[in-house]
Coordinates of C-alpha atoms and ligand atoms in Angstrom, one line a residue:
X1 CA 50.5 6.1 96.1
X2 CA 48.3 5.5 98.9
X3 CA 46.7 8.7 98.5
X4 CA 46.1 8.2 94.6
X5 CA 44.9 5.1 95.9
X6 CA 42.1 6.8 98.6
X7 CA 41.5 9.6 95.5
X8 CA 40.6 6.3 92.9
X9 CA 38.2 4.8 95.4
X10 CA 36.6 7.9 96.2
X11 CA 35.9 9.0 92.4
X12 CA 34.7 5.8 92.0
X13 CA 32.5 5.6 95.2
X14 CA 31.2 8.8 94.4
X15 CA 30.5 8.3 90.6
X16 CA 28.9 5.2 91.7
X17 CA 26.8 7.1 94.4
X18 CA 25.5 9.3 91.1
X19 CA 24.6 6.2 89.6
X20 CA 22.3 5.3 92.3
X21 CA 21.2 8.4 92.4
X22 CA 19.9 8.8 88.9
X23 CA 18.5 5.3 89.5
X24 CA 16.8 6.6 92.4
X25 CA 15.6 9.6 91.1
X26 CA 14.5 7.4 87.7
X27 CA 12.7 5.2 89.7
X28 CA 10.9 7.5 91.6
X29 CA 9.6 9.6 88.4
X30 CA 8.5 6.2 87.0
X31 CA 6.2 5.5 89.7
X32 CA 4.8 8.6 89.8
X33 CA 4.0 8.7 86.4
X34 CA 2.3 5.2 86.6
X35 CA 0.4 6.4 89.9
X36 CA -0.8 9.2 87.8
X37 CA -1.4 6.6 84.8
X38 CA -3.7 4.6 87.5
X39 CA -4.8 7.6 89.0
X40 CA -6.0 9.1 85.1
X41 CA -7.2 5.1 84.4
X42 CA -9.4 5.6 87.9
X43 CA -10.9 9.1 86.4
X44 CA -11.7 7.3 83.4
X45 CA -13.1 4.7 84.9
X46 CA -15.5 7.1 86.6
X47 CA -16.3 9.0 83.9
X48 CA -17.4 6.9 82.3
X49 CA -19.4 5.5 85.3
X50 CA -20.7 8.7 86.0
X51 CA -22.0 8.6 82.3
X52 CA -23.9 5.6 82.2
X53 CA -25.4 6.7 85.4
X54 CA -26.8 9.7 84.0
X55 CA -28.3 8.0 80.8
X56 CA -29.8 5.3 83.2
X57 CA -30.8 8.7 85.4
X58 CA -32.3 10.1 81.9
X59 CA -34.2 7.1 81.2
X60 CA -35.7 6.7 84.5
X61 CA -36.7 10.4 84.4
X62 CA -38.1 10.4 81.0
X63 CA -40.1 7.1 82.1
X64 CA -41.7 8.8 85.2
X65 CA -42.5 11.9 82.9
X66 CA -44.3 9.4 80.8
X67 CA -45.8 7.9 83.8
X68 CA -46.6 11.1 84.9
X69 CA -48.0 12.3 81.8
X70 CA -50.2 9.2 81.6
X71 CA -51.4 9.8 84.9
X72 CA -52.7 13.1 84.4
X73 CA -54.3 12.4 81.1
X74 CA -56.5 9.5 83.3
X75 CA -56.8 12.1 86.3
X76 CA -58.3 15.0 83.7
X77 CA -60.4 11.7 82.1
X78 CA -61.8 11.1 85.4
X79 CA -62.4 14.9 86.4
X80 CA -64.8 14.7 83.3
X81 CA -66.5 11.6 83.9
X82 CA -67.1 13.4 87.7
X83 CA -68.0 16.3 86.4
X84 CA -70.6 14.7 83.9
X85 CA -72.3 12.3 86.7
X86 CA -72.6 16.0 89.0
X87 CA -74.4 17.1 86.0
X88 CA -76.6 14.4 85.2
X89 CA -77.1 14.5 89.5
X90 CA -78.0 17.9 89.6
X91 CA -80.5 17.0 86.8
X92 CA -81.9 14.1 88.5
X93 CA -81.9 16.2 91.9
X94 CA -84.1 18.9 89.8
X95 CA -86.2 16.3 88.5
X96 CA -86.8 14.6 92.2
X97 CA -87.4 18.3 93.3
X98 CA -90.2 18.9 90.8
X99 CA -91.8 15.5 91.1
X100 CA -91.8 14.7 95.1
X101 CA -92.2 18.7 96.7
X102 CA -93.3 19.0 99.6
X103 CA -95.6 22.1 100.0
X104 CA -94.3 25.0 101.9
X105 CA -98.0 26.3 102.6
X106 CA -101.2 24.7 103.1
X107 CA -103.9 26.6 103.8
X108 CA -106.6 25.4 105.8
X109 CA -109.6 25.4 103.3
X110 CA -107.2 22.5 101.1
X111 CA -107.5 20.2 104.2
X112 CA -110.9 20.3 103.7
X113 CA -111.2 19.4 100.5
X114 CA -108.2 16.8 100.9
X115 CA -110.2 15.2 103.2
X116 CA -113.5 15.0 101.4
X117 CA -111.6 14.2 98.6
X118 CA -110.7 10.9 100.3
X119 CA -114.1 10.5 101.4
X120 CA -115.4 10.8 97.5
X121 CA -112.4 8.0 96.8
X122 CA -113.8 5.8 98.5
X123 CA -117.6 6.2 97.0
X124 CA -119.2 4.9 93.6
X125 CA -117.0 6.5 90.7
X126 CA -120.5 7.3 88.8
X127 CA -121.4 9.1 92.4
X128 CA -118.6 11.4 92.0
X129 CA -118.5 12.3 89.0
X130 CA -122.6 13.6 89.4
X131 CA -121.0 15.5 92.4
X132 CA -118.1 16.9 90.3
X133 CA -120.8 18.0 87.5
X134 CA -122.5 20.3 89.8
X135 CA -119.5 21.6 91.4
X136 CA -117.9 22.5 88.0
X137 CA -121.1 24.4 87.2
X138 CA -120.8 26.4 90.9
X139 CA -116.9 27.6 90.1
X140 CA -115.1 27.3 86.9
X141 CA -114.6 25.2 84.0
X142 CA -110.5 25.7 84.6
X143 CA -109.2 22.7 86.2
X144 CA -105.4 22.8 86.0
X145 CA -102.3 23.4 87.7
X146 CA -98.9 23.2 87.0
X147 CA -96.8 20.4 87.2
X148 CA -93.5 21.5 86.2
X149 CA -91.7 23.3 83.4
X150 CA -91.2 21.7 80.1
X151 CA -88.4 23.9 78.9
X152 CA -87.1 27.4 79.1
X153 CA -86.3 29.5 76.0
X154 CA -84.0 32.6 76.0
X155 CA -85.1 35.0 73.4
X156 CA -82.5 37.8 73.8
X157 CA -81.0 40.4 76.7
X158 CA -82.1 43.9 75.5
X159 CA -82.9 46.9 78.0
X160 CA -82.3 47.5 81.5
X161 CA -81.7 45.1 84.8
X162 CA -85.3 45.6 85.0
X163 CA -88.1 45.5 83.5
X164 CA -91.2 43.0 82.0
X165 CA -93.0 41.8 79.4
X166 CA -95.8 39.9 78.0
X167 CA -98.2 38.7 75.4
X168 CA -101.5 39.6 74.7
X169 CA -103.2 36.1 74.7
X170 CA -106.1 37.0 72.2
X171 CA -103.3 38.3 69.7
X172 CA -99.9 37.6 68.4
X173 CA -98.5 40.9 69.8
X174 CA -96.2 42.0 71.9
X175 CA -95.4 44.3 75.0
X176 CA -91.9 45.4 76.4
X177 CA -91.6 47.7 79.5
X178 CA -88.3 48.3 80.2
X179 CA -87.4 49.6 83.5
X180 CA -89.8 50.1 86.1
X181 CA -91.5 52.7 85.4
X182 CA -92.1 54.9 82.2
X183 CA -94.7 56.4 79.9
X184 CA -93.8 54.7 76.9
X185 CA -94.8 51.2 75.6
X186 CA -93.1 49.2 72.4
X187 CA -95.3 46.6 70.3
X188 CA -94.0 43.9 68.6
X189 CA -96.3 42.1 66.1
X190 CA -94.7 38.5 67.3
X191 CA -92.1 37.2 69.2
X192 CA -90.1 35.9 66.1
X193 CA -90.7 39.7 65.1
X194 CA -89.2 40.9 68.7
X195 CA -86.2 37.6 68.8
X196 CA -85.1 39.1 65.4
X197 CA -85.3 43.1 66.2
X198 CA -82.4 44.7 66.9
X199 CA -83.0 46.6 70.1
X200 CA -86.7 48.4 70.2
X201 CA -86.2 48.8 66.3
X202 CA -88.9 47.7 64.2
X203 CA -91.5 48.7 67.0
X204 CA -94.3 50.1 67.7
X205 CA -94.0 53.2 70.1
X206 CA -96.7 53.8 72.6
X207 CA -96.9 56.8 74.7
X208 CA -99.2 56.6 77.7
X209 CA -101.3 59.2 78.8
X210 CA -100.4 58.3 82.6
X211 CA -96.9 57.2 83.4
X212 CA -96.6 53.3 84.6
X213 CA -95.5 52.5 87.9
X214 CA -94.5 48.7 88.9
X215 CA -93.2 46.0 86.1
X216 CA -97.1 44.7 87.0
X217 CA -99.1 45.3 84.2
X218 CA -100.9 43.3 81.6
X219 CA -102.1 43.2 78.5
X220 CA -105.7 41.3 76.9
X221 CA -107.6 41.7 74.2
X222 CA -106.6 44.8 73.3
X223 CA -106.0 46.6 76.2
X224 CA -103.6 47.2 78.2
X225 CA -104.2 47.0 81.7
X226 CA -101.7 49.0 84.1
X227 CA -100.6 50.7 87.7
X228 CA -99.9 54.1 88.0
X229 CA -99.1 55.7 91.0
X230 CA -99.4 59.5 91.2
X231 CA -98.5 60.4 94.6
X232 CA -97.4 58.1 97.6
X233 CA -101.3 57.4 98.4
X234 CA -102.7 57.5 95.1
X235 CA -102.8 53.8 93.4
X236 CA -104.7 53.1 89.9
X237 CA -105.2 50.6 87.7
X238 CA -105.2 52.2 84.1
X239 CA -107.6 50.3 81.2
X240 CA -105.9 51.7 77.8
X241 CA -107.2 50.8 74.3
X242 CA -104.1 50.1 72.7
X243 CA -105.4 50.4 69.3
X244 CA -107.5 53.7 69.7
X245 CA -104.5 55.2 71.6
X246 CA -107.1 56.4 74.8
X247 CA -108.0 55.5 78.5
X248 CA -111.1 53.8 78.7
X249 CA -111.0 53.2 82.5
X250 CA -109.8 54.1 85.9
X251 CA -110.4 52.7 89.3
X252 CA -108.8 53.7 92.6
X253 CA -107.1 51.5 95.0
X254 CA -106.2 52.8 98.7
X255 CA -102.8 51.2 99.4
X256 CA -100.5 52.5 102.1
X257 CA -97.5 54.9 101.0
X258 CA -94.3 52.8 100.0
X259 CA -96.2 49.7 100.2
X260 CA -94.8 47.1 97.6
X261 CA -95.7 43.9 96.7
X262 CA -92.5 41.9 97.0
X263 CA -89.8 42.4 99.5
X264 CA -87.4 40.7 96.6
X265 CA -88.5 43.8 93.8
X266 CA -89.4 46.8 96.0
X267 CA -90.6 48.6 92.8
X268 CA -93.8 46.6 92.5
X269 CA -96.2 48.6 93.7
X270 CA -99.2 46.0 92.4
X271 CA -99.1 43.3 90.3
X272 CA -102.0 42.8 87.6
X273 CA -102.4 39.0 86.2
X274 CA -104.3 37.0 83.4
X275 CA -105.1 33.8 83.5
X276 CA -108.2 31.9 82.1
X277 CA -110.4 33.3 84.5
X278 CA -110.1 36.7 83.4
X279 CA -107.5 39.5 85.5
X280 CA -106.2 39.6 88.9
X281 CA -105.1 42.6 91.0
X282 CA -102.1 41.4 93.4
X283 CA -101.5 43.8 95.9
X284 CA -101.0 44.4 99.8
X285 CA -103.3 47.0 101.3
X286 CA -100.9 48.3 104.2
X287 CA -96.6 47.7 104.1
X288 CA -97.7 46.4 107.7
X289 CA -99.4 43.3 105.9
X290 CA -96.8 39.9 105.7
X291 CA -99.2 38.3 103.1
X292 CA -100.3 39.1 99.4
X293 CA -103.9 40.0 98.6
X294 CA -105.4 39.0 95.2
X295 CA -109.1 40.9 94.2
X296 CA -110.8 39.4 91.1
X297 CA -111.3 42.4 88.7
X298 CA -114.2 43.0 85.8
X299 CA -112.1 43.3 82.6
X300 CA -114.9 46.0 81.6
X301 CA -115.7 48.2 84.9
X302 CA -112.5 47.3 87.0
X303 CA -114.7 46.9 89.8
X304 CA -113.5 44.5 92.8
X305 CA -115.6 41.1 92.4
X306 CA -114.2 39.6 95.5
X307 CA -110.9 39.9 97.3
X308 CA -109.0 36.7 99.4
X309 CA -106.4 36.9 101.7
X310 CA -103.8 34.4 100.2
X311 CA -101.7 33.8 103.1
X312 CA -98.6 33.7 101.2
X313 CA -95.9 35.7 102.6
X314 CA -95.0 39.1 100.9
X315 CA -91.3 38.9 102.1
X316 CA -88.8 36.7 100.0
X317 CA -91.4 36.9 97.3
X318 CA -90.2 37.6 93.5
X319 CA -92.7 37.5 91.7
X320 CA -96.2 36.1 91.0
X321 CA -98.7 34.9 88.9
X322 CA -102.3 33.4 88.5
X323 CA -103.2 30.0 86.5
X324 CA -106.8 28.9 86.7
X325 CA -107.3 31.2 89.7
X326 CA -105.0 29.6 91.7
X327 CA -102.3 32.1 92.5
X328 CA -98.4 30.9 92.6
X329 CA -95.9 32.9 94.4
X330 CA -92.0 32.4 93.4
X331 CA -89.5 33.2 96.3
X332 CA -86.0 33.6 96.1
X333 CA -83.1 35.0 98.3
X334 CA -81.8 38.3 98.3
X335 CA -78.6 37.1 96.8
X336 CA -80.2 35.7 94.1
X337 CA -80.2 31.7 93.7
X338 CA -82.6 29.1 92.7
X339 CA -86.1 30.8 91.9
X340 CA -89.2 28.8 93.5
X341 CA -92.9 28.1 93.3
X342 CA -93.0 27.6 97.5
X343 CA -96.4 29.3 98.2
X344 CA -100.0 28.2 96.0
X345 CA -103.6 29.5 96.7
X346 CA -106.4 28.7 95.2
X347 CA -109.3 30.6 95.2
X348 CA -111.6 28.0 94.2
X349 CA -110.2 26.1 97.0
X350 CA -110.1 22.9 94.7
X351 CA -106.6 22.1 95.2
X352 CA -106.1 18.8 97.0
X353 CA -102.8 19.6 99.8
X354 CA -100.6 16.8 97.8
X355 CA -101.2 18.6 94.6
X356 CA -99.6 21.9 95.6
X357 CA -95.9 22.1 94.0
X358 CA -92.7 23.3 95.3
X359 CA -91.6 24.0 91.6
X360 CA -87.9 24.9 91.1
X361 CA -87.2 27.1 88.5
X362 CA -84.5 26.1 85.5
X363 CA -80.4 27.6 85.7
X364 CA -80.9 31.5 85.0
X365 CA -79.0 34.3 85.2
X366 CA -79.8 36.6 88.6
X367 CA -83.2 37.4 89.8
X368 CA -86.8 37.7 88.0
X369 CA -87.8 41.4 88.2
X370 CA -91.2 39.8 86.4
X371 CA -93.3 36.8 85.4
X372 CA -96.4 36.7 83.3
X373 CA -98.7 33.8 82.8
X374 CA -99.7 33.6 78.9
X375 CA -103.1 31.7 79.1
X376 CA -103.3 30.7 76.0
X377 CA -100.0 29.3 75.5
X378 CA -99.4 28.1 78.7
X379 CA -96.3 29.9 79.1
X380 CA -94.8 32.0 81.1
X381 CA -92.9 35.3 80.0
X382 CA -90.3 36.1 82.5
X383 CA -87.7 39.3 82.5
X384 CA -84.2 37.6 84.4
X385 CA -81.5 40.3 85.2
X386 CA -82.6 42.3 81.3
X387 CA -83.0 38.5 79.6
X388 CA -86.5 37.7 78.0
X389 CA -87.1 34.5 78.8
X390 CA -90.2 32.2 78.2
X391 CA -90.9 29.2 80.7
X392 CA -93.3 26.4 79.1
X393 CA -95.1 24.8 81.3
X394 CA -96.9 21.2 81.6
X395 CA -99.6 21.2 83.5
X396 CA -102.0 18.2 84.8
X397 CA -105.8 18.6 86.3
X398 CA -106.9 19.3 89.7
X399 CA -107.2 16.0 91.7
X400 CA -110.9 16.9 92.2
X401 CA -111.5 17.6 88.6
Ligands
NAG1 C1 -83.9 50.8 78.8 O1 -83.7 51.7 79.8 C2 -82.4 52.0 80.1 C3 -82.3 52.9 81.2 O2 -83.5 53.1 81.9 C4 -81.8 52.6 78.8 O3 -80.4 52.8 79.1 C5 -81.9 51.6 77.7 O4 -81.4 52.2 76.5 C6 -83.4 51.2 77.5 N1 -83.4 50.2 76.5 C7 -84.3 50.1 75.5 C8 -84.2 49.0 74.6 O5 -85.2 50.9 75.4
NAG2 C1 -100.3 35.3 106.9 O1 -100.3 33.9 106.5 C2 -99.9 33.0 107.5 C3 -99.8 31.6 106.9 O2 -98.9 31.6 105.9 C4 -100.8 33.0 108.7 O3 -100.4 32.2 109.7 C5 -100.9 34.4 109.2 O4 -102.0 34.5 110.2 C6 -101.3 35.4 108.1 N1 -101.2 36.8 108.6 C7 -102.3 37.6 108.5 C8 -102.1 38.9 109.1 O5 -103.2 37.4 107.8

């Protein structure tokens, strides 16, 4: 009995220790699967966080881009407006240069007029004028220099790097060498003619007799006026009738072997020039000479009337040219920038010291192989790196004048 008794309890302790077990075990499986309840709540939670936080992330972003995108716009806005006011500088800069330049040479013969010119200031008005009246008589009737440019035109880019041309004043025509030397010649009855041609076509072919030498020659009247250089020694100046098709004229200049004009365009041999005076010779009579000679030639003889020393240096020198025998040399720099009036000589010695320009040449393209004064227009034909372009002037009269 007692054992039945210790067997009873037993089954019952034991079936009540399986209670609490399943209890136990119940228990413990219900709190894990709230932790995991919290735990899916907390992911939830963050999701969702995370969430908001990256539309507020979006919206910030997409604000700055705006910002950013704003900013730019103004930045760009500004780079214009700066880039404008450096132009409208660099015009005003070109303006100041052309209207206050100081004079790179001044020869001693302009001191002495500046200084009687400040004298004749200073005496009766009708006094100077009697003085000017016989002086005009004793020089010339051409009283004018330049005073700046009044604006460029660029006809049109047709043959070779180098080259010239020009205008006959006394006619509509005209005259395109290309390259720097050659024994032919083309005619154009106009520049609209030659700005509408297409290449040479249309014109007039001219084959020389003599070969030219030097992008230096000119044309007036009629003739054509040019160097040719048969040996090393051996310099002429050429008078051709361009309409009879024959030389009319030679004359013999003794310039050194491989002299040239301009250090800038080593081709120019000489440089022949019209202006309202009648033609110029520009040359240098030994490569050992740092300045530029100009001798006043009869149109109809080509003899020498007179020959000055214009103390303008050869070396940095262009190009030149002669406007109411006053001769203007333009200087640049081997790599080619800003072309420039910086040297003047008058040969009337009428120009007053202040009146002498530094003139700066318009925006162009590379260097000026040529430049030729048009008299009659008052124009300047110039050949820039194979462009044809024409430089009007203004011009205003000699102080003394
Ligand atoms: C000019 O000369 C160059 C070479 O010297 C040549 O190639 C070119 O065709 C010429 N142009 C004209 C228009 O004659
Ligand atoms: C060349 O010209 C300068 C002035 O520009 C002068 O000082 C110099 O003496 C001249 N040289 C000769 C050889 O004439």
């Amino acid at each position: 009995m007692k054992l039945l008794f210790v067997l009873l309890v037993s089954c019952a302790w034991t079936l009540i220790g399986a209670q609490n077990y399943y209890q136990a075990l119940m228990d413990y499986l219900e709190n894990r699967l709230l932790a995991i309840e919290d735990r899916m709540q907390m992911w939830h939670d963050h999701a969702h966080q995370y969430h908001t936080e990256m539309l507020d992330f979006k919206k910030l972003t997409s604000e700055a881009m705006a910002g950013l995108k704003n900013d730019h716009s103004m930045i760009f806005k500004d780079l214009e407006g700066a880039s404008a006011r450096v132009n409208l500088m660099e015009r005003e800069l070109e303006y100041v240069e052309t209207q206050n330049s100081p004079r790179a040479c001044v020869n001693m013969a302009d001191k002495v007029i500046e200084q009687e010119a400040w004298g004749l200031q200073e005496r009766d008005a009708v006094e100077v004028e009697d003085d000017w009246e016989e002086l005009q008589s004793r020089v010339s009737d051409c009283v004018e220099i330049i005073s700046g440019f009044r604006s460029v035109k660029i006809l049109k880019r047709i043959g070779s790097h180098k080259g010239m041309w020009t205008r006959d004043p006394k006619s509509s025509k005209v005259y395109i060498f290309n390259g720097t030397s050659g024994d032919t010649v083309h005619e154009f009855k106009s520049v609209r003619d030659f700005s509408r041609s297409l290449g040479v076509m249309g014109s007039r072919t001219i084959h020389l007799p003599f070969e030219w030498t030097s992008p230096g020659s000119a044309v007036y009247d009629g003739y054509l006026y040019y160097i040719k250089q048969k040996t090393d020694t051996d310099v002429q100046v050429v008078k051709y009738d361009l309409r009879s098709g024959s030389v009319t004229d030679t004359a013999m200049f003794p310039m050194e072997r491989h002299a040239s004009l301009y250090t800038l365009n080593p081709e120019t041999v000489a440089d022949l020039a019209v202006d309202d005076e009648g033609l110029w010779l520009l040359f240098t009579p030994t490569d050992s000479e740092p300045n530029i000679s100009v001798a006043k030639m009869d149109t109809a003889t080509l003899d020498i009337e007179q020959i000055w020393d214009t103390r303008c240096p050869r070396d940095n020198a262009e190009a030149a040219f002669v406007v109411c025998g006053t001769v203007y040399v333009v200087y640049n720099t081997r790599l080619a920038s800003r072309s420039r009036v910086q040297c003047v000589y008058d040969v009337n010695d009428m120009m007053v010291s202040e009146e002498a320009p530094l003139l700066y040449f318009p925006r162009r393209y590379g260097a000026h192989a040529s430049l030729k004064y048009n008299p009659e227009e008052k124009q300047v034909y110039g050949w820039d790196d194979g462009y044809q372009i024409i430089y009007r002037l203004t011009m205003k009269r000699k102080l003394l004048a």
